[in-house]
Coordinates of C-alpha atoms and ligand atoms in Angstrom, one line a residue:
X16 CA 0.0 0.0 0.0
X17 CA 1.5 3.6 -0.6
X18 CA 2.3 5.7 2.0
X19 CA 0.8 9.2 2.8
X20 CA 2.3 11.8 4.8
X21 CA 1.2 15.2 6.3
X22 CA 1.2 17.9 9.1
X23 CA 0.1 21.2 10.1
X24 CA 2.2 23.2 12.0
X25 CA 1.0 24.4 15.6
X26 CA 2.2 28.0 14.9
X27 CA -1.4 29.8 14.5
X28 CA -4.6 28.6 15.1
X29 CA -5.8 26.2 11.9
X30 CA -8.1 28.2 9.5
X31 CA -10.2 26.6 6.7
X32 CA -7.4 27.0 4.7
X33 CA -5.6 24.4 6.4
X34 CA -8.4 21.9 6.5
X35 CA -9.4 22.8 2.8
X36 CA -5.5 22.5 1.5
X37 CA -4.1 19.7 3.8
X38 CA -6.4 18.2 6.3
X39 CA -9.6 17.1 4.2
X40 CA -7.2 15.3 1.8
X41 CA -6.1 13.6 4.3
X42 CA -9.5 12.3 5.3
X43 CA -10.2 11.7 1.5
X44 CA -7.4 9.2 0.7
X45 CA -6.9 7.6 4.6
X46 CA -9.1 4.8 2.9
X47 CA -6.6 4.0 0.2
X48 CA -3.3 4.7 1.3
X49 CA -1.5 3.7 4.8
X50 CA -1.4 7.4 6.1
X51 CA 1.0 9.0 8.2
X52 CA -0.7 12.7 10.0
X53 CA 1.7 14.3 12.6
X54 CA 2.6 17.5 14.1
X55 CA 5.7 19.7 13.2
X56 CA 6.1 21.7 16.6
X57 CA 9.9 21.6 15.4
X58 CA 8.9 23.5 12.3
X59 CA 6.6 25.9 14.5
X60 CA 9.8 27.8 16.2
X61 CA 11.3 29.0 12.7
X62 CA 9.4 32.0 14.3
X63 CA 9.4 33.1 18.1
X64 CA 6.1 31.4 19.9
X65 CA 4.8 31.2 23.3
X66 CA 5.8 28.0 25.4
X67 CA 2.8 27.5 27.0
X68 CA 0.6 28.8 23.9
X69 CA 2.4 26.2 21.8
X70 CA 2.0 23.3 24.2
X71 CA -1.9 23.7 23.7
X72 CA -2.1 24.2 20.2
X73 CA 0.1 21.1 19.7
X74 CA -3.2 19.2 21.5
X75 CA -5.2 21.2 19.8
X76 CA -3.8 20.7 16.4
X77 CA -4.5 16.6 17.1
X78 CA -8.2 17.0 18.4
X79 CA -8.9 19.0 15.6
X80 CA -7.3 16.3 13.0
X81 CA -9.7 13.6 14.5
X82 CA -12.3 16.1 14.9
X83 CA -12.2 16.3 11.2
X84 CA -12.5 12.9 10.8
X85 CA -9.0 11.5 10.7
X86 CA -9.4 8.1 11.8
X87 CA -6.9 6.9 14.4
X88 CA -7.8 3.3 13.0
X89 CA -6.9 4.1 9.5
X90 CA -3.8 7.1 10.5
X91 CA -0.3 7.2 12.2
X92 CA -0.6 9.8 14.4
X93 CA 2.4 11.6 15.9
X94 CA 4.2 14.4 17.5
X95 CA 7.3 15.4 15.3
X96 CA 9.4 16.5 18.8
X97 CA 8.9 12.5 20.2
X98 CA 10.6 11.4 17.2
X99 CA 14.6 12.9 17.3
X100 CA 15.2 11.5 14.2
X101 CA 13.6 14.2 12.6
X102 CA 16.4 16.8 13.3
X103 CA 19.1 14.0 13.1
X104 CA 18.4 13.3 9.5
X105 CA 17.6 16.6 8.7
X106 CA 21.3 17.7 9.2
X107 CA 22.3 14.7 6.8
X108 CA 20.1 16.7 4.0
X109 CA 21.6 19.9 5.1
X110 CA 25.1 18.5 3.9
X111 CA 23.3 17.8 0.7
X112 CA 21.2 21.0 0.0
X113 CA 22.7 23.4 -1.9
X114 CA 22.9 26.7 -0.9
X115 CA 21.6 28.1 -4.0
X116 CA 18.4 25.7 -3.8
X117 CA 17.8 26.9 -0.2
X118 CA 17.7 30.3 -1.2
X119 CA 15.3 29.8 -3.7
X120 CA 12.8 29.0 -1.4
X121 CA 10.0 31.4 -2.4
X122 CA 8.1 31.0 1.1
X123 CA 11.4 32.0 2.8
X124 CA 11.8 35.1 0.7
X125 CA 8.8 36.0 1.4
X126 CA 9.0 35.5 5.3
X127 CA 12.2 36.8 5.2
X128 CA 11.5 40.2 3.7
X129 CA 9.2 40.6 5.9
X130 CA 10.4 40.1 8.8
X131 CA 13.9 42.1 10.3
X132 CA 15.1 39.3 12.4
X133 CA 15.3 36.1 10.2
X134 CA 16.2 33.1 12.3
X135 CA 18.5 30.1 10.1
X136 CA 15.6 28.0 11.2
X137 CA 13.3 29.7 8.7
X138 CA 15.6 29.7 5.9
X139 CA 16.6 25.4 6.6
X140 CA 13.2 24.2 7.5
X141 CA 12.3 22.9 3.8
X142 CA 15.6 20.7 4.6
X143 CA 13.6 19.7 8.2
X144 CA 10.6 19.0 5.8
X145 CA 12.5 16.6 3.0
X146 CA 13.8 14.6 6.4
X147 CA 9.8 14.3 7.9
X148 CA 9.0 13.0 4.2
X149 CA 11.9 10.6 3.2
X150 CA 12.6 9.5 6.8
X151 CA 9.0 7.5 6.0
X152 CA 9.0 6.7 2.8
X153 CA 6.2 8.5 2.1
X154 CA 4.6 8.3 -1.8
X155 CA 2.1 11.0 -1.5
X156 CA 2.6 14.3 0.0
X157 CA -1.3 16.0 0.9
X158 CA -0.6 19.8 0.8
X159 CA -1.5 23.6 -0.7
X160 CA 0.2 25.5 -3.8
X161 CA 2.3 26.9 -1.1
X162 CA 4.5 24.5 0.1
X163 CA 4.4 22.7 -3.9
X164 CA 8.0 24.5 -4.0
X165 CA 9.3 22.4 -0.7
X166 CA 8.1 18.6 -1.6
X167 CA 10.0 19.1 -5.0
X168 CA 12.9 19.8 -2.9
X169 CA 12.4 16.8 -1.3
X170 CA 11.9 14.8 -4.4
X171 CA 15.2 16.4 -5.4
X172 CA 17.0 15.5 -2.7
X173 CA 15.6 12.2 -2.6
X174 CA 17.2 11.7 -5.9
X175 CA 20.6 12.9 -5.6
X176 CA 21.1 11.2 -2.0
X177 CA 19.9 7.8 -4.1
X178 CA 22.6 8.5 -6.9
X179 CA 25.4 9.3 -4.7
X180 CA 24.5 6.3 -1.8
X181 CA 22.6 4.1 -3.5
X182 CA 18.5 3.2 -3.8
X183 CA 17.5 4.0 -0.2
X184 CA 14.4 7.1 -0.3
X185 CA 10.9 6.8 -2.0
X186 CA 10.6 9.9 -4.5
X187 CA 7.7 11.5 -2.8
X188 CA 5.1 13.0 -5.1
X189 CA 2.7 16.9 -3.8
X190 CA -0.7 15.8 -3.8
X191 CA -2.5 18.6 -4.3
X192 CA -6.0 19.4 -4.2
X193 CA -8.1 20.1 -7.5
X194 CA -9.9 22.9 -6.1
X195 CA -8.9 24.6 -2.8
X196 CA -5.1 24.7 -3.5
X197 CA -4.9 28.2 -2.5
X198 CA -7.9 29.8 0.0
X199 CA -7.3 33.8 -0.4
X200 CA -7.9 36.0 2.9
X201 CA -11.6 36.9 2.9
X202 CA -10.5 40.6 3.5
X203 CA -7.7 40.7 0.5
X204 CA -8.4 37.8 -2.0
X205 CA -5.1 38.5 -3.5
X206 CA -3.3 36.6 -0.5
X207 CA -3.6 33.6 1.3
X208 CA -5.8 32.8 4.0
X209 CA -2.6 32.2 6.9
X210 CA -3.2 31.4 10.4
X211 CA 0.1 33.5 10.8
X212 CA -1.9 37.2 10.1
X213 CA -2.1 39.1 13.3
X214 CA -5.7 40.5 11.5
X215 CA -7.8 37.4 11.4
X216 CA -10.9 39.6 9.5
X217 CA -10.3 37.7 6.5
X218 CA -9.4 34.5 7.8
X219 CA -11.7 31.8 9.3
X220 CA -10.4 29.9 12.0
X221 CA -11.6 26.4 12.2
X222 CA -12.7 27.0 16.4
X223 CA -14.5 30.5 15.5
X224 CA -17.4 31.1 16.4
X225 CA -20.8 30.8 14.5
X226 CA -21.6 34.5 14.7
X227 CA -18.3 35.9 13.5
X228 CA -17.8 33.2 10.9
X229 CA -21.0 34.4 9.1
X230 CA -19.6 37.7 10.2
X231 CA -16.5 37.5 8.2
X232 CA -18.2 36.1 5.2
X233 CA -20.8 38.5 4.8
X234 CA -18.2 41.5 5.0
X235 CA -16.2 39.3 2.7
X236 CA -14.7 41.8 0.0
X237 CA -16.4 41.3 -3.6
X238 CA -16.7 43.4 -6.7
X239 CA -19.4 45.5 -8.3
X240 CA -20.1 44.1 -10.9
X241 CA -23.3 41.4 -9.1
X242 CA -23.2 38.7 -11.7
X243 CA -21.4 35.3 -9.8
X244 CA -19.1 34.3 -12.2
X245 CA -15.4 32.5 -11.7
X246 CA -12.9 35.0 -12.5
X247 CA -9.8 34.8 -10.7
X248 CA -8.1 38.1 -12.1
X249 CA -11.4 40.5 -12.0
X250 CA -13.1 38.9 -9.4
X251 CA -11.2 36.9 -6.7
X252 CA -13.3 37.7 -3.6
X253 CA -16.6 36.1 -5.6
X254 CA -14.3 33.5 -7.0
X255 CA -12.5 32.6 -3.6
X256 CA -16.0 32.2 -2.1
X257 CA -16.8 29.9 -4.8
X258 CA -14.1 28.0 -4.6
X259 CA -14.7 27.1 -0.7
X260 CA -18.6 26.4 -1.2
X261 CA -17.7 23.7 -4.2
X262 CA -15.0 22.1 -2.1
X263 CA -17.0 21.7 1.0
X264 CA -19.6 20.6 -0.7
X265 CA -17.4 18.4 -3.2
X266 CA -18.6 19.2 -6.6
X267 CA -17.1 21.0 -9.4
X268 CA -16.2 24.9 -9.8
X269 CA -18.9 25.3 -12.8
X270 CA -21.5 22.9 -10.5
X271 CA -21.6 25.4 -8.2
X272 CA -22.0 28.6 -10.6
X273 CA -25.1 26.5 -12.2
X274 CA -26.2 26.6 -8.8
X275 CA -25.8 30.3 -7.6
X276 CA -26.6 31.7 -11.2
X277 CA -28.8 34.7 -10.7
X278 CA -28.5 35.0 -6.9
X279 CA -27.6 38.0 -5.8
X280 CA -24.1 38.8 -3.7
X281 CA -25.9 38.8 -0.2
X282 CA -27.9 35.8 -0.9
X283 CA -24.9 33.8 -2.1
X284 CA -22.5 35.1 0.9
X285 CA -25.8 33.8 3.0
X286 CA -25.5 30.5 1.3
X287 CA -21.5 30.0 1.7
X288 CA -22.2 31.0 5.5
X289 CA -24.0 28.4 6.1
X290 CA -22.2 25.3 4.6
X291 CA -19.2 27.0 6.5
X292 CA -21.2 27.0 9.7
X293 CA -22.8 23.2 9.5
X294 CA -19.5 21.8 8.6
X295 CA -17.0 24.0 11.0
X296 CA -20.1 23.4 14.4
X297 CA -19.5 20.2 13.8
X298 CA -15.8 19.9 14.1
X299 CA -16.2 22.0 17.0
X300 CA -18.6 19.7 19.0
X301 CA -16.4 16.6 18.1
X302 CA -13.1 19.0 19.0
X303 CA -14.4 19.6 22.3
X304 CA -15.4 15.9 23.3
X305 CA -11.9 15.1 22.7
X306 CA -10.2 18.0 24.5
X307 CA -12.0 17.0 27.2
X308 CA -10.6 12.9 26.8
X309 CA -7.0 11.2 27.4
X310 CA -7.8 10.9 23.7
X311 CA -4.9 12.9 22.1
X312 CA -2.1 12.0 24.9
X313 CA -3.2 7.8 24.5
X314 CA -3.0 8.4 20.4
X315 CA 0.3 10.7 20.6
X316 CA 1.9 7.7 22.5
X317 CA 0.8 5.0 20.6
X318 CA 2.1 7.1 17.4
X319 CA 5.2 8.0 19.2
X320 CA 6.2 3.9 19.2
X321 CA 5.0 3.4 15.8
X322 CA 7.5 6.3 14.0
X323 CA 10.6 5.7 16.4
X324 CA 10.9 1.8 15.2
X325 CA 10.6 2.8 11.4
X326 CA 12.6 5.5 12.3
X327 CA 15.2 4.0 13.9
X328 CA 16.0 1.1 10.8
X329 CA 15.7 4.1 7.7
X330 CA 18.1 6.3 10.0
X331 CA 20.6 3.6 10.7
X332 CA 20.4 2.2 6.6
X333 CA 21.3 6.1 6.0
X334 CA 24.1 6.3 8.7
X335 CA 25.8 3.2 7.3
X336 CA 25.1 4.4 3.5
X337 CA 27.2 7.6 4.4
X338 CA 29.8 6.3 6.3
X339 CA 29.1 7.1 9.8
X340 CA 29.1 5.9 13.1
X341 CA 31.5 2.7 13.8
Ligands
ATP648 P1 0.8 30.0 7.6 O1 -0.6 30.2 7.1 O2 0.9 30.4 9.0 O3 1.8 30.5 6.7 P2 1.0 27.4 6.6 O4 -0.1 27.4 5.8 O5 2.3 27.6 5.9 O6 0.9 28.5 7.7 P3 0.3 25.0 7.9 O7 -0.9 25.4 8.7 O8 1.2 24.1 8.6 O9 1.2 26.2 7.5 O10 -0.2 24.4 6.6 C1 -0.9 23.2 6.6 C2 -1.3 22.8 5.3 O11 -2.4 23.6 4.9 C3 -0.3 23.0 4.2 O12 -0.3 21.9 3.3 C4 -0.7 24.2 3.5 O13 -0.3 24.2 2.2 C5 -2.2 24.2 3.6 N1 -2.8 25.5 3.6 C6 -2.6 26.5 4.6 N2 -3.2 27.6 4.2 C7 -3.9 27.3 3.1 C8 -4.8 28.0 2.2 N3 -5.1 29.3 2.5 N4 -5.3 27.4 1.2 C9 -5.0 26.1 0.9 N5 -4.1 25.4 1.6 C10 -3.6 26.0 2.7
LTN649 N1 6.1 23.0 6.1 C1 4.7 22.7 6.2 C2 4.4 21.8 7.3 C3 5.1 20.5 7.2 C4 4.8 19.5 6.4 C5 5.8 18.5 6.6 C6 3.8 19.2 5.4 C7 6.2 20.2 7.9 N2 6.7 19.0 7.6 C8 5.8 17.3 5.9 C9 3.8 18.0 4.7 C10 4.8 17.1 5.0 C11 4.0 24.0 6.3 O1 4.6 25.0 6.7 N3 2.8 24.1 6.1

């Protein structure tokens, strides 16, 4: 059976983004492939966070993966921290990275140009994600457009560690999703929706509540022009809003223009409200069932075994392959 791999960092609180991009294809293909869901707290400091703020949202994260419906039964789920073999085979892909490669890294640049103080963290952690990825063997890589740029570094790297050591890492391969690749900020449709934005106006956060979830919909920027129409240049607030209703409701781009044809722009921000509200309230009644359980510490354990046994053979085929150790 191929392997699928995944994770959501605990540095924000997930939006719909991150369940549209990464976590409901997840739940799509646990069926078909032997899936792999963990956390990357490691990946999380690239940017300063709060200790104790980061310790809940690691929990967090995991409720809200089963709350979405990843099975435990079908899914590996782990904590990237209970695993050091993460960071230990992440410096063997360092030596192998390419300085020029790094620096191509057009969600670093971005960060980075942003930001004054620029940690080496930020700039390596596409090396940290190649080591999450190969370390498992994974086949199929769940995420958004962004992070498109970091699995083909780790198919690269795969590669070139293979030619110069011999056959020893899967070529992992982005999966990403037909519609949904890239959910824009409701308040500039031009960007992202991030869980990193300080303003959360334009980004829906998968615990909001009810009343400002329709909230931020209905203020959701549009155009004038009043005709519903998917246009991504001219008309990326009408077309981002399209784009969630026909993923959440799993049909096709043009299904969902048939369907809103002649509505009017307050009827159909009504209508995307309310799919967003029946699906997110009931992530949140099943999130808070399992907050309040030994759920996510009994599942983080079991997990924890699982990776540090496969871990432990792929990491000491590599150390041999390169020479190290005695
Ligand atoms: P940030 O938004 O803080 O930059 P991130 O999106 O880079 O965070 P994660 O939350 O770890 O980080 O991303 C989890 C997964 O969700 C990734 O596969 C990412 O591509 C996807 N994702 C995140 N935001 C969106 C979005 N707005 N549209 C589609 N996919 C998204
Ligand atoms: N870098 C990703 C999160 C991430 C990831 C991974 C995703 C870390 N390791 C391995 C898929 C596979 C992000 O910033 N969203």
């Amino acid at each position: 059976m191929k392997r699928l791999l995944t994770g959501l960092k605990p540095s924000g609180e997930l939006t719909l983004g991150s369940y549209i991009g990464g976590i409901k294809q997840s739940v799509k293909y646990q069926d078909s492939y032997d899936s792999f869901i963990f956390v990357p707290d490691l990946h999380s400091i690239t940017v300063p966070q709060d200790p104790i703020l980061l310790k809940e949202r690691i929990k967090k994260n995991v409720a809200l993966y089963l709350a979405c419906g990843i099975d435990p039964n079908k899914n590996t789920i782990y904590l990237q921290s209970d695993n050091l073999y993460h960071a230990n085979l992440s410096w063997i892909f360092e030596c192998l990275t390419y300085m020029g490669e790094a620096s191509r890294m057009t969600q670093y640049k971005d960060k980075a140009s942003k930001n004054i103080n620029v940690s080496v963290g930020l700039f390596t952690y596409p090396i940290l994600m190649t080591a999450d990825i190969l370390l498992y063997d994974a086949d199929f890589v769940p995420v958004g457009i962004d992070q498109k740029q970091h699995v083909e570094l780790a198919r690269n790297l795969a590669e070139r560690f293979n030619k110069r050591y011999g056959k020893t890492f899967t070529v992992p391969n982005p999966l990403i999703p037909e519609i949904g690749a890239k959910i824009m900020d409701l308040q500039n449709p031009t960007k992202k929706m991030s869980k990193s934005d300080d303003d959360t106006k334009g980004t829906i956060l998968l615990l909001d509540s009810e009343e400002v979830i329709r909230k931020k919909i209905m203020s959701a920027v549009t155009d004038s022009e009043n005709i519903i129409r998917y246009d991504v240049i001219n008309k990326p607030g009408i077309s981002n809003l399209l784009t969630i209703y026909s993923s959440l409701k799993n049909i096709s781009i043009e299904e969902a223009v048939l369907h809103f044809e002649g509505m009017n722009y307050g009827s159909f921000k009504h209508e995307v409200a309310d799919l967003v509200v029946e699906i997110l309230t009931d992530i949140q009644k099943k999130y808070h069932e399992i907050m309040s359980s030994n759920t996510v510490d009994e599942i983080l354990d079991k997990g924890a075994k699982i990776v540090n046994n496969l871990a432990k053979d792929k990491y000491e085929t590599v150390l041999k392959k390169v020479g190290l150790g005695r």
